[in-house]
Coordinates of N, CA and C in Angstrom, one line a residue:
M391 N 15.9 -37.5 -45.9 CA 14.6 -38.2 -46.2 C 13.9 -38.6 -44.9
C392 N 14.7 -39.0 -43.9 CA 14.1 -39.4 -42.6 C 13.4 -38.2 -42.0
H393 N 13.9 -37.0 -42.2 CA 13.3 -35.8 -41.7 C 11.9 -35.6 -42.3
Y394 N 11.8 -35.8 -43.6 CA 10.5 -35.6 -44.3 C 9.5 -36.8 -44.0
T395 N 10.0 -38.0 -43.9 CA 9.2 -39.1 -43.5 C 8.6 -38.9 -42.2
C396 N 9.4 -38.5 -41.2 CA 8.9 -38.2 -39.8 C 7.9 -37.0 -39.9
L397 N 8.2 -36.0 -40.7 CA 7.3 -34.9 -40.8 C 6.0 -35.3 -41.4
Y398 N 6.0 -36.1 -42.4 CA 4.7 -36.6 -43.0 C 3.9 -37.3 -41.9
I399 N 4.5 -38.2 -41.2 CA 3.8 -39.0 -40.1 C 3.2 -38.0 -39.1
L400 N 4.0 -37.0 -38.7 CA 3.5 -36.1 -37.7 C 2.4 -35.2 -38.2
H401 N 2.4 -34.9 -39.5 CA 1.3 -34.0 -40.0 C 0.0 -34.8 -40.1
L402 N 0.0 -36.1 -40.0 CA -1.2 -36.8 -40.0 C -2.0 -36.5 -38.7
S403 N -1.3 -36.2 -37.7 CA -2.0 -35.8 -36.4 C -1.4 -34.4 -36.0
S404 N -2.2 -33.4 -36.2 CA -1.7 -32.0 -36.0 C -1.4 -31.8 -34.5
D405 N -2.1 -32.5 -33.6 CA -1.8 -32.4 -32.2 C -0.4 -32.8 -31.8
V406 N 0.1 -33.9 -32.5 CA 1.4 -34.4 -32.2 C 2.4 -33.4 -32.7
Y407 N 2.2 -32.8 -33.9 CA 3.1 -31.8 -34.4 C 3.3 -30.6 -33.5
T408 N 2.2 -30.1 -32.9 CA 2.3 -29.0 -32.1 C 3.1 -29.3 -30.8
D409 N 3.0 -30.6 -30.4 CA 3.7 -31.0 -29.2 C 5.2 -31.0 -29.4
V410 N 5.7 -31.2 -30.6 CA 7.1 -31.3 -30.9 C 7.6 -30.2 -31.8
K411 N 6.9 -29.1 -31.8 CA 7.2 -28.0 -32.7 C 8.6 -27.4 -32.4
N412 N 9.0 -27.3 -31.2 CA 10.3 -26.8 -30.9 C 11.4 -27.7 -31.5
F413 N 11.2 -29.0 -31.4 CA 12.2 -29.9 -32.0 C 12.3 -29.6 -33.5
W414 N 11.3 -29.4 -34.2 CA 11.3 -29.1 -35.7 C 12.0 -27.8 -35.9
I415 N 11.7 -26.8 -35.1 CA 12.3 -25.5 -35.3 C 13.8 -25.6 -35.2
W416 N 14.3 -26.2 -34.1 CA 15.8 -26.4 -34.0 C 16.3 -27.3 -35.1
G417 N 15.6 -28.3 -35.5 CA 16.0 -29.1 -36.7 C 16.2 -28.3 -37.9
E418 N 15.2 -27.4 -38.2 CA 15.3 -26.5 -39.4 C 16.5 -25.6 -39.3
F419 N 16.8 -25.1 -38.1 CA 17.9 -24.2 -38.0 C 19.2 -25.0 -38.3
I420 N 19.3 -26.1 -37.7 CA 20.6 -26.9 -37.9 C 20.8 -27.4 -39.3
V421 N 19.7 -27.9 -39.9 CA 19.8 -28.4 -41.3 C 20.1 -27.3 -42.3
N422 N 19.4 -26.2 -42.1 CA 19.6 -25.1 -43.0 C 21.0 -24.4 -42.8
S423 N 21.5 -24.4 -41.6 CA 22.8 -23.9 -41.3 C 23.9 -24.7 -42.0
I424 N 23.7 -26.0 -41.9 CA 24.7 -26.9 -42.6 C 24.6 -26.7 -44.1
F425 N 23.4 -26.7 -44.6 CA 23.3 -26.5 -46.1 C 23.9 -25.2 -46.5
T426 N 23.6 -24.1 -45.8 CA 24.2 -22.8 -46.1 C 25.7 -22.8 -46.1
I427 N 26.3 -23.4 -45.1 CA 27.7 -23.5 -45.0 C 28.3 -24.3 -46.2
E428 N 27.6 -25.4 -46.5 CA 28.1 -26.2 -47.7 C 28.0 -25.4 -49.0
I429 N 26.9 -24.6 -49.2 CA 26.8 -23.8 -50.4 C 27.8 -22.7 -50.5
I430 N 28.1 -22.1 -49.4 CA 29.1 -21.0 -49.4 C 30.5 -21.6 -49.6
L431 N 30.8 -22.7 -49.0 CA 32.1 -23.3 -49.3 C 32.2 -23.8 -50.7
R432 N 31.2 -24.4 -51.3 CA 31.3 -24.8 -52.7 C 31.4 -23.6 -53.6
M433 N 30.7 -22.5 -53.3 CA 30.8 -21.3 -54.1 C 32.2 -20.7 -54.0
S434 N 32.8 -20.7 -52.8 CA 34.1 -20.1 -52.6 C 35.2 -20.8 -53.3
V435 N 35.1 -22.2 -53.5 CA 36.1 -22.9 -54.2 C 35.9 -23.2 -55.6
S436 N 34.7 -22.7 -56.1 CA 34.4 -23.0 -57.6 C 35.4 -22.1 -58.5
E437 N 35.6 -22.6 -59.7 CA 36.5 -21.9 -60.6 C 35.9 -20.6 -61.0
S438 N 34.7 -20.5 -61.2 CA 34.1 -19.3 -61.7 C 32.7 -19.1 -61.0
I439 N 32.4 -18.0 -60.5 CA 31.1 -17.7 -59.8 C 30.0 -17.8 -60.8
Y440 N 30.2 -17.5 -62.1 CA 29.2 -17.5 -63.1 C 28.9 -19.0 -63.5
L441 N 29.9 -19.8 -63.6 CA 29.6 -21.2 -63.8 C 28.9 -21.9 -62.7
Y442 N 29.2 -21.5 -61.5 CA 28.6 -22.0 -60.3 C 27.1 -21.6 -60.3
L443 N 26.8 -20.4 -60.6 CA 25.4 -19.9 -60.6 C 24.6 -20.5 -61.7
Y444 N 25.2 -20.9 -62.8 CA 24.4 -21.4 -64.0 C 24.3 -22.9 -63.9
D445 N 24.8 -23.6 -62.9 CA 24.6 -25.0 -62.8 C 23.3 -25.3 -62.1
V446 N 22.5 -26.2 -62.7 CA 21.1 -26.4 -62.2 C 21.1 -27.0 -60.8
V447 N 22.1 -27.9 -60.5 CA 22.2 -28.5 -59.2 C 22.4 -27.4 -58.1
N448 N 23.2 -26.5 -58.4 CA 23.4 -25.4 -57.4 C 22.2 -24.5 -57.3
L449 N 21.4 -24.3 -58.4 CA 20.2 -23.6 -58.3 C 19.2 -24.3 -57.4
V450 N 19.1 -25.6 -57.5 CA 18.2 -26.4 -56.7 C 18.6 -26.2 -55.2
D451 N 19.9 -26.2 -55.0 CA 20.4 -26.0 -53.6 C 19.9 -24.7 -53.0
W452 N 20.0 -23.6 -53.8 CA 19.6 -22.3 -53.3 C 18.1 -22.3 -53.1
I453 N 17.3 -22.9 -54.0 CA 15.9 -22.9 -53.8 C 15.5 -23.7 -52.6
A454 N 16.3 -24.7 -52.3 CA 16.0 -25.6 -51.1 C 16.1 -24.8 -49.8
I455 N 17.0 -23.8 -49.7 CA 17.1 -23.1 -48.4 C 16.5 -21.7 -48.4
L456 N 16.0 -21.3 -49.6 CA 15.4 -20.0 -49.7 C 14.2 -19.8 -48.8
P457 N 13.2 -20.8 -48.7 CA 12.1 -20.5 -47.8 C 12.4 -20.3 -46.4
F458 N 13.5 -21.0 -45.9 CA 13.9 -20.8 -44.5 C 14.3 -19.3 -44.3
Y459 N 15.1 -18.8 -45.2 CA 15.5 -17.4 -45.0 C 14.4 -16.4 -45.2
I460 N 13.5 -16.7 -46.1 CA 12.3 -15.8 -46.3 C 11.5 -15.8 -45.0
D461 N 11.3 -16.9 -44.4 CA 10.6 -17.0 -43.1 C 11.3 -16.3 -42.0
L462 N 12.6 -16.4 -42.0 CA 13.4 -15.7 -40.9 C 13.3 -14.2 -41.1
V463 N 13.3 -13.7 -42.3 CA 13.1 -12.2 -42.5 C 11.7 -11.8 -42.0
R464 N 10.7 -12.6 -42.4 CA 9.3 -12.3 -41.9 C 9.2 -12.4 -40.4
W465 N 9.9 -13.4 -39.8 CA 9.8 -13.6 -38.4 C 10.4 -12.4 -37.6
G466 N 11.5 -11.8 -38.2 CA 12.1 -10.6 -37.6 C 11.1 -9.4 -37.4
G467 N 10.2 -9.3 -38.4 CA 9.3 -8.2 -38.4 C 8.0 -8.5 -37.5
E468 N 7.6 -9.7 -37.5 CA 6.3 -10.1 -36.8 C 6.5 -10.5 -35.4
G469 N 7.6 -11.0 -35.0 CA 7.8 -11.4 -33.7 C 7.5 -12.9 -33.4
R470 N 7.0 -13.7 -34.4 CA 6.8 -15.1 -34.1 C 7.0 -15.8 -35.5
L471 N 7.3 -17.1 -35.4 CA 7.4 -18.0 -36.6 C 6.1 -18.6 -36.8
D472 N 5.5 -18.4 -38.1 CA 4.3 -19.1 -38.4 C 4.4 -20.2 -39.4
F473 N 5.6 -20.4 -39.9 CA 5.9 -21.5 -40.8 C 5.0 -21.6 -42.0
S474 N 4.6 -20.5 -42.6 CA 3.8 -20.5 -43.8 C 4.6 -20.7 -45.0
I475 N 5.9 -20.3 -45.0 CA 6.7 -20.5 -46.2 C 7.8 -21.5 -45.9
L476 N 8.2 -21.7 -44.7 CA 9.3 -22.6 -44.4 C 9.0 -24.0 -44.9
A477 N 10.1 -24.7 -45.3 CA 9.9 -26.0 -46.1 C 9.3 -27.1 -45.2
S478 N 9.3 -26.9 -43.9 CA 8.7 -28.0 -43.1 C 7.1 -27.9 -43.0
S479 N 6.6 -26.8 -43.5 CA 5.2 -26.6 -43.6 C 4.6 -27.5 -44.7
P480 N 3.4 -28.0 -44.5 CA 2.8 -28.8 -45.5 C 2.3 -28.0 -46.7
R481 N 2.1 -26.7 -46.6 CA 1.6 -26.0 -47.7 C 2.5 -25.9 -48.9
P482 N 3.7 -25.5 -48.8 CA 4.5 -25.4 -50.0 C 5.2 -26.7 -50.3
L483 N 4.5 -27.6 -50.9 CA 5.0 -29.0 -51.2 C 6.1 -28.9 -52.2
F484 N 6.2 -27.9 -53.0 CA 7.3 -27.7 -54.0 C 8.6 -27.6 -53.3
F485 N 8.6 -26.8 -52.2 CA 9.9 -26.6 -51.5 C 10.3 -27.9 -50.7
V486 N 9.3 -28.7 -50.2 CA 9.6 -29.9 -49.6 C 10.3 -30.9 -50.6
A487 N 9.7 -30.9 -51.8 CA 10.3 -31.8 -52.9 C 11.7 -31.3 -53.3
V488 N 11.9 -30.0 -53.4 CA 13.2 -29.5 -53.7 C 14.2 -29.9 -52.6
R489 N 13.8 -29.7 -51.3 CA 14.7 -30.1 -50.2 C 15.0 -31.6 -50.2
S490 N 14.0 -32.4 -50.6 CA 14.3 -33.8 -50.6 C 15.3 -34.2 -51.7
F491 N 15.3 -33.4 -52.8 CA 16.3 -33.6 -53.8 C 17.7 -33.3 -53.2
K492 N 17.8 -32.2 -52.5 CA 19.0 -31.8 -51.8 C 19.5 -32.9 -50.8
V493 N 18.6 -33.4 -50.0 CA 19.0 -34.4 -49.1 C 19.3 -35.7 -49.8
R494 N 18.6 -36.0 -50.8 CA 18.9 -37.2 -51.6 C 20.3 -37.1 -52.2
K495 N 20.7 -35.9 -52.7 CA 22.0 -35.7 -53.3 C 23.1 -35.9 -52.2
V496 N 22.9 -35.4 -51.0 CA 23.9 -35.5 -50.0 C 24.1 -37.0 -49.6
V497 N 22.9 -37.7 -49.3 CA 23.0 -39.1 -48.9 C 23.6 -39.9 -50.0
Y498 N 23.1 -39.7 -51.2 CA 23.6 -40.5 -52.3 C 25.1 -40.3 -52.6
G499 N 25.6 -39.1 -52.4 CA 27.0 -38.8 -52.6 C 27.8 -39.5 -51.5
A500 N 27.4 -39.4 -50.3 CA 28.1 -40.1 -49.2 C 28.1 -41.6 -49.4
W501 N 27.0 -42.1 -49.7 CA 26.9 -43.6 -49.9 C 27.8 -44.1 -51.0
C502 N 27.8 -43.3 -52.1 CA 28.6 -43.8 -53.3 C 30.1 -43.6 -53.0
R503 N 30.5 -42.6 -52.2 CA 31.9 -42.5 -51.9 C 32.4 -43.7 -51.0
V504 N 31.5 -44.1 -50.1 CA 31.9 -45.3 -49.3 C 32.0 -46.5 -50.1
Y505 N 31.1 -46.7 -51.0 CA 31.1 -47.9 -51.8 C 31.6 -47.6 -53.3
S506 N 32.7 -46.9 -53.4 CA 33.0 -46.4 -54.8 C 33.4 -47.5 -55.7
V507 N 34.0 -48.6 -55.3 CA 34.3 -49.7 -56.2 C 33.0 -50.4 -56.6
W508 N 32.2 -50.6 -55.6 CA 30.9 -51.3 -55.9 C 30.1 -50.4 -56.8
Y509 N 30.2 -49.1 -56.6 CA 29.4 -48.1 -57.4 C 29.9 -48.2 -58.9
M510 N 31.2 -48.3 -59.1 CA 31.7 -48.4 -60.5 C 31.1 -49.6 -61.2
V511 N 31.0 -50.7 -60.5 CA 30.5 -51.9 -61.1 C 29.0 -51.8 -61.3
Y512 N 28.3 -51.4 -60.3 CA 26.8 -51.4 -60.3 C 26.3 -50.0 -60.3
G513 N 26.9 -49.1 -61.0 CA 26.5 -47.7 -60.9 C 25.1 -47.4 -61.4
I514 N 24.7 -48.1 -62.5 CA 23.3 -47.8 -63.0 C 22.3 -48.3 -62.0
W515 N 22.5 -49.4 -61.3 CA 21.5 -49.9 -60.4 C 21.4 -48.9 -59.2
C516 N 22.6 -48.3 -58.8 CA 22.6 -47.4 -57.7 C 21.8 -46.2 -58.0
I517 N 21.9 -45.6 -59.2 CA 21.2 -44.4 -59.6 C 19.7 -44.8 -59.7
T518 N 19.4 -45.9 -60.3 CA 18.0 -46.3 -60.5 C 17.3 -46.5 -59.1
A519 N 17.9 -47.2 -58.2 CA 17.3 -47.5 -56.9 C 17.1 -46.2 -56.1
S520 N 18.0 -45.3 -56.2 CA 17.8 -44.0 -55.4 C 16.7 -43.2 -56.0
L521 N 16.6 -43.2 -57.4 CA 15.5 -42.4 -58.0 C 14.2 -43.0 -57.7
I522 N 14.1 -44.4 -57.7 CA 12.8 -45.0 -57.4 C 12.4 -44.7 -56.0
V523 N 13.3 -44.7 -55.0 CA 13.0 -44.3 -53.6 C 12.5 -42.9 -53.6
L524 N 13.2 -42.0 -54.3 CA 12.8 -40.6 -54.3 C 11.4 -40.4 -54.9
I525 N 11.1 -41.1 -56.0 CA 9.8 -41.0 -56.7 C 8.7 -41.5 -55.8
C526 N 9.0 -42.6 -55.1 CA 8.0 -43.1 -54.1 C 7.7 -42.1 -53.0
V527 N 8.7 -41.5 -52.5 CA 8.5 -40.5 -51.4 C 7.7 -39.3 -51.9
L528 N 8.0 -38.8 -53.1 CA 7.3 -37.7 -53.7 C 5.9 -38.0 -54.0
I529 N 5.6 -39.3 -54.5 CA 4.2 -39.7 -54.7 C 3.5 -39.8 -53.4
L530 N 4.1 -40.3 -52.3 CA 3.5 -40.3 -51.0 C 3.2 -38.9 -50.5
L531 N 4.1 -38.0 -50.6 CA 3.9 -36.6 -50.2 C 2.8 -36.0 -51.0
S532 N 2.8 -36.1 -52.3 CA 1.8 -35.5 -53.1 C 0.4 -36.1 -52.9
T533 N 0.3 -37.4 -52.6 CA -1.0 -38.1 -52.3 C -1.5 -37.5 -51.0
H534 N -0.6 -37.4 -50.0 CA -1.1 -36.8 -48.8 C -1.6 -35.3 -49.0
R535 N -0.9 -34.6 -49.8 CA -1.3 -33.2 -50.1 C -2.6 -33.2 -50.8
F536 N -2.9 -34.1 -51.7 CA -4.2 -34.1 -52.4 C -5.3 -34.6 -51.6
Y537 N -5.1 -35.7 -50.9 CA -6.2 -36.4 -50.2 C -6.3 -36.0 -48.7
G538 N -5.2 -35.8 -48.1 CA -5.2 -35.7 -46.6 C -5.1 -34.3 -46.0
Y539 N -4.9 -33.3 -46.8 CA -4.7 -32.0 -46.3 C -5.7 -31.0 -46.9
S540 N -6.4 -30.3 -46.0 CA -7.3 -29.3 -46.5 C -7.1 -28.0 -45.7
S541 N -7.0 -26.9 -46.5 CA -6.7 -25.6 -45.9 C -7.9 -24.8 -45.8

């Protein structure tokens, strides 16, 4: 979520974004590499590959990293990254939302493992609070998309 919040702030000023573009390129490589390793490991230890592929959560995970690999394939042919499909671009807001679901799942899972006893007692509050934060971020991103971005 921090990645997308910073990205939103940087997209308010395109000059600032172009100054730190290399930082975001390396960030995309690192984040997508970690997500890819996680997906491959979960697929390799699943009971059945068919059950793994038919789970909606796993489908969201694949959709979250798909734009990165599409852009890498396009980059190999053209010689430069233009970030037209990559999830850090402001244009495909759908992929940013899907990636935020992925990041929310990772952060939420780690947080609830640390506080597992507290989570058992206050589990409903934990789920509600994380969903409210996610909805607020998505509303903020969609508002920026509607009012602040013109192509």
